[in-house]
């Protein structure tokens, strides 16, 4: 068995669905299980409809409805599938009206709302497969064994899913049926709908692959695999032939929008390989993600994450004070603020966090034990590479940054064997990535050889 996941842009319209189906059809002998995202930007449209309902009282689901009905028509699917999705569209319309009355959208309701995207896409795709002679069955994640906690908008799957998922899916595959499963969503044990976080279909696919002991999980995107940098910043970024789970996870977490940050976890457990492929360019070999690789060039990829806040905290007590860090970190925990990077000295600690947090209360508490300096509009530049060679990597990276007067403001490396990160001003992060990429990846960067 293999698991094949197609993201929103790979099922964005009738043409993309035909291409996707063609790719899947070729793989039928390998017994595929299909995981789909919502069509195109449907998830965003759904969120926008709730926004409009709250702010303007408009209750339109036109954009979502039109896209799906138009696609059904363009695929030549008849009234049967229209009738099948009609109750879903009706339920969605009622929900948006409810939101417009209540004028608020809790995380719980938001998850319920966005779930319609995937529930619509799998039904249309399964109908199309049947039309072209592939025996297929649309399944909502909860009918495929997905049970999660109630951490809405970023739910975690419960352990029992590892047993219920193969119980539901394997018999279908054995019977020669193509299961077409909603990515991204799940349900709690109490039957409320949850989501696994934006981009969560990747995680759906890797969980199925790991739990069903599939040969591999294929993640079909609109780029040629995992690239050495964001192609919007670095036009000559190259796809990587292979990368490790750890490298892929660090890349995802530090801003490369290739894979859901948590999606590597299931495959790490089982060693299931993940293959990232391009549905617009089927012949490109893609990137293989595996447990370990021979060491090669010192740097594998560079990424950046913008909109980061840097907090410098300097103890007001004496050197040697016991428990300072403990107090600092428990203050962050109390306020529910998640920290990304940390650098410390005897009496000071610097941390970075997402700019979205409101830090006023946290700052009040920190001021009881320390001087606090909050700096906004920073970015994290992350080099994924061989940390054992950090002196070489850092000296080359810093020298190209220094040449453009880009100041590194905090540095963190060590715990992860693959991640070297530092902070720069937000407006200099693109240039930092470009310069470092050029240093390590341009053709004349021959020194990058092992
Ligand atoms: N449709 C969801 C999103 O846009 C999940 C996914 O695409 O993986 O985030
Ligand atoms: Mg999407």
Short mmCIF file of C-alpha atoms and ligand atoms in Angstrom, two decimals:
data_model
loop_
_atom_site.label_atom_id
_atom_site.label_comp_id
_atom_site.label_asym_id
_atom_site.label_seq_id
_atom_site.Cartn_x
_atom_site.Cartn_y
_atom_site.Cartn_z
CA UNK A 1 0.00 0.00 0.00
CA UNK A 2 1.06 3.61 -0.58
CA UNK A 3 -0.55 6.82 0.65
CA UNK A 4 -0.91 9.67 -1.83
CA UNK A 5 -1.78 13.14 -0.59
CA UNK A 6 -2.72 16.01 -2.88
CA UNK A 7 -2.77 19.58 -1.53
CA UNK A 8 -5.26 22.32 -2.36
CA UNK A 9 -3.55 23.54 -5.52
CA UNK A 10 -3.33 19.98 -6.84
CA UNK A 11 -7.15 19.70 -6.71
CA UNK A 12 -7.94 23.37 -7.34
CA UNK A 13 -10.24 22.88 -10.36
CA UNK A 14 -11.55 20.30 -12.82
CA UNK A 15 -8.28 20.19 -14.78
CA UNK A 16 -6.18 19.69 -11.70
CA UNK A 17 -8.54 16.95 -10.50
CA UNK A 18 -8.19 15.17 -13.86
CA UNK A 19 -4.40 15.36 -13.63
CA UNK A 20 -4.48 14.12 -10.04
CA UNK A 21 -6.73 11.22 -11.02
CA UNK A 22 -4.41 10.33 -13.89
CA UNK A 23 -1.45 10.18 -11.49
CA UNK A 24 -3.39 8.06 -9.01
CA UNK A 25 -4.70 5.73 -11.71
CA UNK A 26 -1.14 4.90 -12.74
CA UNK A 27 -0.46 3.82 -9.16
CA UNK A 28 -3.48 1.54 -8.73
CA UNK A 29 -1.28 -1.60 -8.79
CA UNK A 30 0.52 -0.19 -5.73
CA UNK A 31 -2.79 -0.03 -3.83
CA UNK A 32 -3.07 3.69 -3.13
CA UNK A 33 -4.93 5.38 -0.29
CA UNK A 34 -5.78 8.95 -1.23
CA UNK A 35 -5.78 11.95 1.12
CA UNK A 36 -7.10 15.26 -0.20
CA UNK A 37 -7.07 18.87 0.92
CA UNK A 38 -9.90 21.28 0.24
CA UNK A 39 -10.02 22.54 -3.35
CA UNK A 40 -7.74 25.51 -4.00
CA UNK A 41 -8.27 28.31 -1.48
CA UNK A 42 -11.54 26.92 -0.12
CA UNK A 43 -10.30 26.94 3.48
CA UNK A 44 -9.55 30.65 3.19
CA UNK A 45 -12.91 31.30 1.50
CA UNK A 46 -14.68 29.56 4.38
CA UNK A 47 -12.84 31.69 6.93
CA UNK A 48 -13.65 34.81 4.90
CA UNK A 49 -17.36 33.93 4.82
CA UNK A 50 -17.41 33.76 8.63
CA UNK A 51 -15.53 37.05 8.82
CA UNK A 52 -18.08 38.69 6.55
CA UNK A 53 -20.94 37.15 8.55
CA UNK A 54 -19.58 38.65 11.75
CA UNK A 55 -18.57 42.04 10.40
CA UNK A 56 -21.18 42.81 7.75
CA UNK A 57 -23.98 40.36 8.49
CA UNK A 58 -23.70 38.91 4.97
CA UNK A 59 -24.25 35.14 4.93
CA UNK A 60 -22.89 34.24 1.54
CA UNK A 61 -21.25 30.94 0.75
CA UNK A 62 -21.37 31.74 -2.98
CA UNK A 63 -17.65 31.49 -3.62
CA UNK A 64 -17.43 28.01 -2.11
CA UNK A 65 -20.67 26.83 -3.68
CA UNK A 66 -19.79 28.12 -7.17
CA UNK A 67 -16.33 26.59 -7.19
CA UNK A 68 -17.67 23.14 -6.31
CA UNK A 69 -20.72 23.19 -8.57
CA UNK A 70 -18.68 24.54 -11.48
CA UNK A 71 -16.13 21.77 -10.97
CA UNK A 72 -18.82 19.09 -10.88
CA UNK A 73 -20.19 20.42 -14.18
CA UNK A 74 -16.75 20.70 -15.79
CA UNK A 75 -15.96 17.11 -14.79
CA UNK A 76 -19.20 16.01 -16.41
CA UNK A 77 -20.53 14.53 -13.15
CA UNK A 78 -24.28 14.43 -12.96
CA UNK A 79 -27.00 15.40 -10.49
CA UNK A 80 -26.17 12.44 -8.30
CA UNK A 81 -23.09 14.10 -6.83
CA UNK A 82 -24.90 17.45 -6.69
CA UNK A 83 -27.53 15.75 -4.56
CA UNK A 84 -24.86 14.13 -2.45
CA UNK A 85 -23.22 17.45 -1.53
CA UNK A 86 -26.45 19.45 -1.28
CA UNK A 87 -26.97 18.60 2.42
CA UNK A 88 -23.40 19.69 3.16
CA UNK A 89 -23.89 23.03 1.40
CA UNK A 90 -27.17 23.51 3.26
CA UNK A 91 -25.52 22.76 6.60
CA UNK A 92 -22.68 25.16 5.76
CA UNK A 93 -25.16 27.90 4.82
CA UNK A 94 -27.01 27.41 8.13
CA UNK A 95 -23.76 27.52 10.05
CA UNK A 96 -22.69 30.81 8.45
CA UNK A 97 -26.11 32.25 9.30
CA UNK A 98 -25.61 31.09 12.86
CA UNK A 99 -22.25 32.82 12.98
CA UNK A 100 -23.80 36.04 11.67
CA UNK A 101 -26.33 35.97 14.50
CA UNK A 102 -23.95 35.12 17.29
CA UNK A 103 -21.28 37.41 15.85
CA UNK A 104 -18.43 35.35 17.12
CA UNK A 105 -16.40 32.42 15.91
CA UNK A 106 -14.88 30.19 18.58
CA UNK A 107 -12.03 27.86 17.65
CA UNK A 108 -14.49 25.02 17.95
CA UNK A 109 -16.92 26.55 15.47
CA UNK A 110 -14.07 27.56 13.18
CA UNK A 111 -12.94 23.93 12.93
CA UNK A 112 -16.51 22.85 12.16
CA UNK A 113 -16.70 25.57 9.50
CA UNK A 114 -13.45 24.79 7.65
CA UNK A 115 -14.16 21.04 7.73
CA UNK A 116 -16.63 21.51 4.87
CA UNK A 117 -13.78 22.17 2.42
CA UNK A 118 -12.27 18.69 2.69
CA UNK A 119 -15.66 17.00 3.02
CA UNK A 120 -16.70 18.51 -0.31
CA UNK A 121 -13.47 17.80 -2.16
CA UNK A 122 -13.31 14.08 -1.33
CA UNK A 123 -16.89 13.51 -2.45
CA UNK A 124 -16.35 15.17 -5.80
CA UNK A 125 -13.05 13.37 -6.37
CA UNK A 126 -14.52 9.97 -5.47
CA UNK A 127 -17.42 10.58 -7.87
CA UNK A 128 -14.93 11.40 -10.61
CA UNK A 129 -12.93 8.24 -9.96
CA UNK A 130 -16.08 6.18 -10.26
CA UNK A 131 -16.87 7.96 -13.52
CA UNK A 132 -13.51 6.92 -14.96
CA UNK A 133 -13.86 3.35 -13.80
CA UNK A 134 -11.87 3.34 -10.56
CA UNK A 135 -13.75 1.89 -7.62
CA UNK A 136 -13.47 4.64 -5.00
CA UNK A 137 -15.09 5.57 -1.71
CA UNK A 138 -15.12 9.01 -0.08
CA UNK A 139 -14.45 8.91 3.66
CA UNK A 140 -14.56 11.64 6.28
CA UNK A 141 -11.56 11.32 8.59
CA UNK A 142 -13.77 10.11 11.47
CA UNK A 143 -15.01 7.26 9.31
CA UNK A 144 -11.37 6.42 8.63
CA UNK A 145 -10.52 6.04 12.32
CA UNK A 146 -9.22 9.52 13.20
CA UNK A 147 -9.92 10.39 16.84
CA UNK A 148 -8.36 13.55 18.30
CA UNK A 149 -8.25 15.58 21.50
CA UNK A 150 -10.27 18.80 21.70
CA UNK A 151 -7.40 21.20 21.15
CA UNK A 152 -9.36 23.01 18.44
CA UNK A 153 -7.44 24.43 15.46
CA UNK A 154 -4.40 22.34 16.33
CA UNK A 155 -5.71 19.01 17.61
CA UNK A 156 -3.54 16.00 18.42
CA UNK A 157 -4.62 12.54 17.44
CA UNK A 158 -5.32 10.13 20.28
CA UNK A 159 -3.18 7.01 20.54
CA UNK A 160 -6.12 4.78 19.71
CA UNK A 161 -6.10 6.23 16.17
CA UNK A 162 -3.05 4.07 15.48
CA UNK A 163 -5.35 1.04 15.77
CA UNK A 164 -8.63 2.40 14.44
CA UNK A 165 -7.12 3.87 11.25
CA UNK A 166 -5.79 0.57 9.84
CA UNK A 167 -8.96 -1.21 10.99
CA UNK A 168 -11.05 1.11 8.84
CA UNK A 169 -8.76 1.58 5.87
CA UNK A 170 -6.98 -1.72 5.25
CA UNK A 171 -10.10 -3.80 4.52
CA UNK A 172 -11.14 -1.31 1.83
CA UNK A 173 -7.74 -1.44 0.19
CA UNK A 174 -7.75 -5.23 0.36
CA UNK A 175 -11.12 -5.25 -1.36
CA UNK A 176 -9.64 -3.25 -4.25
CA UNK A 177 -11.33 0.02 -3.30
CA UNK A 178 -9.56 3.40 -3.48
CA UNK A 179 -10.31 5.21 -0.20
CA UNK A 180 -10.49 9.00 -0.74
CA UNK A 181 -10.02 10.50 2.71
CA UNK A 182 -10.39 14.06 4.01
CA UNK A 183 -7.08 15.52 5.14
CA UNK A 184 -6.78 18.07 7.94
CA UNK A 185 -9.83 17.13 10.03
CA UNK A 186 -10.78 14.72 12.80
CA UNK A 187 -13.36 14.31 15.54
CA UNK A 188 -13.11 14.04 19.30
CA UNK A 189 -14.41 11.03 21.19
CA UNK A 190 -17.47 13.22 21.87
CA UNK A 191 -18.17 13.69 18.19
CA UNK A 192 -17.13 17.31 17.67
CA UNK A 193 -15.11 18.19 14.61
CA UNK A 194 -11.50 19.33 15.02
CA UNK A 195 -8.63 20.27 12.71
CA UNK A 196 -4.95 19.38 12.85
CA UNK A 197 -3.76 22.93 12.03
CA UNK A 198 -3.37 24.70 8.68
CA UNK A 199 -1.72 22.46 6.15
CA UNK A 200 -2.70 19.49 8.32
CA UNK A 201 -3.47 17.14 5.42
CA UNK A 202 0.22 16.25 5.33
CA UNK A 203 -0.13 14.92 8.85
CA UNK A 204 -3.27 12.98 7.91
CA UNK A 205 -1.28 11.29 5.15
CA UNK A 206 1.78 10.44 7.21
CA UNK A 207 -0.34 9.10 10.07
CA UNK A 208 -2.20 6.80 7.70
CA UNK A 209 1.05 5.68 6.07
CA UNK A 210 2.71 4.93 9.40
CA UNK A 211 -0.33 3.32 11.05
CA UNK A 212 -1.13 1.12 8.02
CA UNK A 213 2.55 0.24 7.50
CA UNK A 214 2.43 1.62 3.96
CA UNK A 215 5.50 1.42 1.75
CA UNK A 216 5.67 5.20 1.48
CA UNK A 217 3.71 8.42 1.86
CA UNK A 218 3.66 10.59 -1.24
CA UNK A 219 2.92 14.26 -0.71
CA UNK A 220 1.98 15.91 -4.02
CA UNK A 221 2.51 19.69 -4.11
CA UNK A 222 3.01 22.45 -6.64
CA UNK A 223 6.81 22.62 -6.31
CA UNK A 224 9.53 20.15 -7.35
CA UNK A 225 10.09 18.90 -3.81
CA UNK A 226 11.80 20.50 -0.84
CA UNK A 227 14.00 23.32 -2.13
CA UNK A 228 17.28 24.75 -0.86
CA UNK A 229 15.41 28.01 -0.19
CA UNK A 230 12.06 29.70 -0.79
CA UNK A 231 11.94 30.17 -4.59
CA UNK A 232 10.14 33.49 -4.17
CA UNK A 233 13.26 34.81 -2.43
CA UNK A 234 15.84 32.78 -4.28
CA UNK A 235 14.77 32.06 -7.87
CA UNK A 236 17.59 29.57 -8.45
CA UNK A 237 16.78 27.47 -5.37
CA UNK A 238 17.20 23.78 -6.20
CA UNK A 239 15.13 20.78 -5.12
CA UNK A 240 16.89 18.46 -2.70
CA UNK A 241 17.16 14.84 -3.72
CA UNK A 242 16.88 13.64 -0.14
CA UNK A 243 16.61 15.06 3.36
CA UNK A 244 16.15 13.59 6.84
CA UNK A 245 12.97 13.73 8.93
CA UNK A 246 14.76 15.97 11.40
CA UNK A 247 15.91 18.40 8.72
CA UNK A 248 12.48 18.49 7.10
CA UNK A 249 10.77 19.12 10.44
CA UNK A 250 13.16 21.96 11.36
CA UNK A 251 12.70 23.50 7.91
CA UNK A 252 8.93 23.35 8.24
CA UNK A 253 8.96 24.82 11.71
CA UNK A 254 11.31 27.63 10.77
CA UNK A 255 9.26 28.90 7.90
CA UNK A 256 9.62 26.73 4.80
CA UNK A 257 6.01 26.11 3.81
CA UNK A 258 6.62 22.69 2.36
CA UNK A 259 5.21 20.39 4.97
CA UNK A 260 3.14 20.60 8.12
CA UNK A 261 5.67 20.89 10.97
CA UNK A 262 4.24 17.92 12.87
CA UNK A 263 3.86 15.69 9.82
CA UNK A 264 7.23 13.97 10.20
CA UNK A 265 6.44 12.57 13.65
CA UNK A 266 4.44 9.48 12.65
CA UNK A 267 7.02 8.41 10.08
CA UNK A 268 9.91 8.92 12.47
CA UNK A 269 8.30 6.23 14.63
CA UNK A 270 8.04 3.68 11.85
CA UNK A 271 10.75 4.78 9.40
CA UNK A 272 8.18 5.15 6.61
CA UNK A 273 9.75 7.18 3.78
CA UNK A 274 7.98 10.34 2.60
CA UNK A 275 8.27 11.44 -1.02
CA UNK A 276 7.47 15.07 -1.90
CA UNK A 277 6.40 15.31 -5.56
CA UNK A 278 5.14 18.01 -7.93
CA UNK A 279 1.73 17.37 -9.50
CA UNK A 280 2.48 20.05 -12.12
CA UNK A 281 5.71 18.32 -13.09
CA UNK A 282 5.25 14.59 -12.63
CA UNK A 283 8.60 13.70 -14.15
CA UNK A 284 10.63 15.64 -11.56
CA UNK A 285 12.07 13.09 -9.14
CA UNK A 286 10.93 15.00 -6.01
CA UNK A 287 12.50 14.91 -2.57
CA UNK A 288 12.75 11.75 -0.50
CA UNK A 289 12.55 12.18 3.28
CA UNK A 290 14.20 9.40 5.25
CA UNK A 291 15.60 8.59 8.69
CA UNK A 292 19.27 9.19 7.95
CA UNK A 293 21.61 10.14 5.15
CA UNK A 294 25.31 10.08 4.42
CA UNK A 295 26.79 13.45 5.33
CA UNK A 296 27.30 15.62 2.31
CA UNK A 297 27.65 19.36 1.83
CA UNK A 298 27.74 21.40 5.06
CA UNK A 299 24.50 23.26 4.23
CA UNK A 300 21.32 21.68 2.90
CA UNK A 301 18.81 24.52 2.96
CA UNK A 302 18.19 28.03 4.24
CA UNK A 303 14.91 29.41 5.45
CA UNK A 304 13.60 32.40 7.35
CA UNK A 305 10.64 33.23 9.50
CA UNK A 306 9.48 36.82 9.67
CA UNK A 307 7.40 38.67 12.22
CA UNK A 308 9.33 37.53 15.24
CA UNK A 309 9.74 39.35 18.55
CA UNK A 310 13.00 39.24 20.51
CA UNK A 311 12.86 39.60 24.31
CA UNK A 312 16.07 40.34 26.22
CA UNK A 313 15.78 39.65 29.94
CA UNK A 314 18.57 40.66 32.32
CA UNK A 315 18.39 39.61 35.96
CA UNK A 316 18.29 42.38 38.54
CA UNK A 317 19.79 40.01 41.11
CA UNK A 318 23.39 39.04 41.68
CA UNK A 319 25.52 36.73 39.60
CA UNK A 320 25.10 33.16 40.86
CA UNK A 321 21.44 33.62 41.71
CA UNK A 322 19.84 30.17 41.68
CA UNK A 323 16.61 29.64 39.77
CA UNK A 324 16.62 32.71 37.52
CA UNK A 325 16.01 30.78 34.31
CA UNK A 326 13.39 28.68 36.03
CA UNK A 327 11.50 31.85 37.02
CA UNK A 328 11.79 33.28 33.53
CA UNK A 329 10.54 30.18 31.77
CA UNK A 330 7.73 29.52 34.21
CA UNK A 331 6.54 33.10 33.63
CA UNK A 332 6.31 32.39 29.90
CA UNK A 333 4.50 29.13 30.64
CA UNK A 334 2.02 30.85 32.96
CA UNK A 335 1.12 33.28 30.19
CA UNK A 336 0.87 30.52 27.60
CA UNK A 337 3.59 32.04 25.42
CA UNK A 338 5.59 29.57 23.35
CA UNK A 339 9.29 30.28 22.90
CA UNK A 340 11.21 29.41 19.74
CA UNK A 341 14.88 30.27 20.24
CA UNK A 342 16.84 30.80 23.45
CA UNK A 343 20.31 32.14 24.22
CA UNK A 344 21.59 32.64 27.76
CA UNK A 345 24.45 33.99 29.82
CA UNK A 346 24.90 33.88 33.59
CA UNK A 347 22.56 36.82 34.24
CA UNK A 348 20.63 37.23 31.05
CA UNK A 349 18.47 35.32 28.66
CA UNK A 350 17.17 36.23 25.22
CA UNK A 351 14.20 34.45 23.69
CA UNK A 352 12.22 34.79 20.49
CA UNK A 353 8.51 34.38 20.02
CA UNK A 354 5.76 34.91 17.47
CA UNK A 355 4.78 38.57 17.18
CA UNK A 356 1.12 37.62 17.62
CA UNK A 357 1.27 37.41 21.42
CA UNK A 358 0.13 40.32 23.57
CA UNK A 359 3.07 40.67 25.94
CA UNK A 360 1.87 43.40 28.33
CA UNK A 361 0.92 41.10 31.24
CA UNK A 362 3.94 38.88 30.72
CA UNK A 363 6.21 41.92 30.74
CA UNK A 364 4.70 43.10 34.04
CA UNK A 365 5.54 39.77 35.65
CA UNK A 366 9.03 39.61 34.20
CA UNK A 367 9.80 43.11 35.45
CA UNK A 368 9.52 41.79 39.01
CA UNK A 369 12.72 39.82 38.52
CA UNK A 370 14.56 41.42 35.61
CA UNK A 371 15.11 44.27 33.18
CA UNK A 372 13.18 43.54 30.02
CA UNK A 373 13.79 44.84 26.53
CA UNK A 374 11.32 43.87 23.81
CA UNK A 375 12.39 44.26 20.20
CA UNK A 376 9.86 43.75 17.43
CA UNK A 377 10.09 43.27 13.65
CA UNK A 378 12.82 40.68 13.74
CA UNK A 379 13.26 37.56 11.65
CA UNK A 380 14.84 34.18 12.31
CA UNK A 381 17.25 33.03 9.63
CA UNK A 382 17.76 29.27 9.83
CA UNK A 383 20.50 27.29 8.17
CA UNK A 384 19.77 23.58 7.99
CA UNK A 385 23.08 21.83 7.79
CA UNK A 386 25.67 19.81 9.60
CA UNK A 387 26.07 21.43 13.02
CA UNK A 388 29.39 19.60 13.48
CA UNK A 389 30.72 21.96 10.83
CA UNK A 390 29.22 25.06 12.43
CA UNK A 391 32.48 27.07 12.57
CA UNK A 392 32.82 26.85 8.82
CA UNK A 393 29.12 27.46 8.19
CA UNK A 394 28.95 30.44 10.53
CA UNK A 395 32.13 32.09 9.35
CA UNK A 396 30.98 31.94 5.73
CA UNK A 397 27.40 32.98 6.52
CA UNK A 398 28.43 35.86 8.77
CA UNK A 399 31.03 37.14 6.37
CA UNK A 400 28.51 37.48 3.51
CA UNK A 401 26.05 39.12 5.92
CA UNK A 402 28.69 41.49 7.29
CA UNK A 403 29.55 42.54 3.74
CA UNK A 404 25.97 43.86 3.46
CA UNK A 405 25.97 45.33 7.00
CA UNK A 406 23.46 42.72 8.17
CA UNK A 407 23.92 42.31 11.90
CA UNK A 408 23.23 38.96 13.58
CA UNK A 409 21.56 39.77 16.89
CA UNK A 410 21.30 36.45 18.60
CA UNK A 411 22.60 33.03 17.73
CA UNK A 412 21.40 29.60 18.66
CA UNK A 413 22.82 26.23 17.72
CA UNK A 414 23.52 23.00 19.46
CA UNK A 415 20.57 21.03 20.72
CA UNK A 416 19.42 20.16 17.23
CA UNK A 417 22.10 18.54 15.13
CA UNK A 418 20.85 20.22 12.00
CA UNK A 419 19.74 23.75 12.88
CA UNK A 420 21.80 26.93 13.18
CA UNK A 421 19.60 29.99 13.66
CA UNK A 422 20.17 33.67 14.21
CA UNK A 423 18.11 36.83 14.39
CA UNK A 424 18.28 39.75 11.98
CA UNK A 425 16.06 42.76 11.34
CA UNK A 426 12.94 41.73 9.46
CA UNK A 427 13.70 44.00 6.52
CA UNK A 428 17.11 42.39 6.03
CA UNK A 429 16.07 38.74 6.23
CA UNK A 430 15.45 38.28 2.50
CA UNK A 431 18.88 39.61 1.63
CA UNK A 432 20.49 37.45 4.33
CA UNK A 433 18.87 34.32 2.87
CA UNK A 434 19.87 35.30 -0.67
CA UNK A 435 23.47 35.98 0.27
CA UNK A 436 23.90 32.82 2.30
CA UNK A 437 22.25 30.75 -0.41
CA UNK A 438 24.60 32.21 -2.99
CA UNK A 439 27.58 31.51 -0.76
CA UNK A 440 26.74 27.84 -0.37
CA UNK A 441 24.83 26.94 -3.53
CA UNK A 442 25.92 29.05 -6.48
CA UNK A 443 27.91 27.12 -9.05
CA UNK A 444 31.21 28.65 -8.11
CA UNK A 445 30.62 27.86 -4.43
CA UNK A 446 32.82 24.83 -4.97
CA UNK A 447 33.86 24.91 -1.32
CA UNK A 448 30.47 23.50 -0.44
CA UNK A 449 31.70 20.08 -1.48
CA UNK A 450 32.26 17.70 1.42
N1 LIG B 1 -7.20 22.83 3.68
C1 LIG B 1 -6.36 23.01 4.82
C2 LIG B 1 -5.52 24.26 4.68
O1 LIG B 1 -5.64 24.96 3.67
C3 LIG B 1 -5.51 21.81 5.11
C4 LIG B 1 -4.49 21.47 4.05
O2 LIG B 1 -4.53 21.99 2.95
O3 LIG B 1 -3.62 20.65 4.35
O4 LIG B 1 -4.78 24.57 5.56
MG1 LIG B 2 -4.93 24.21 1.58
#
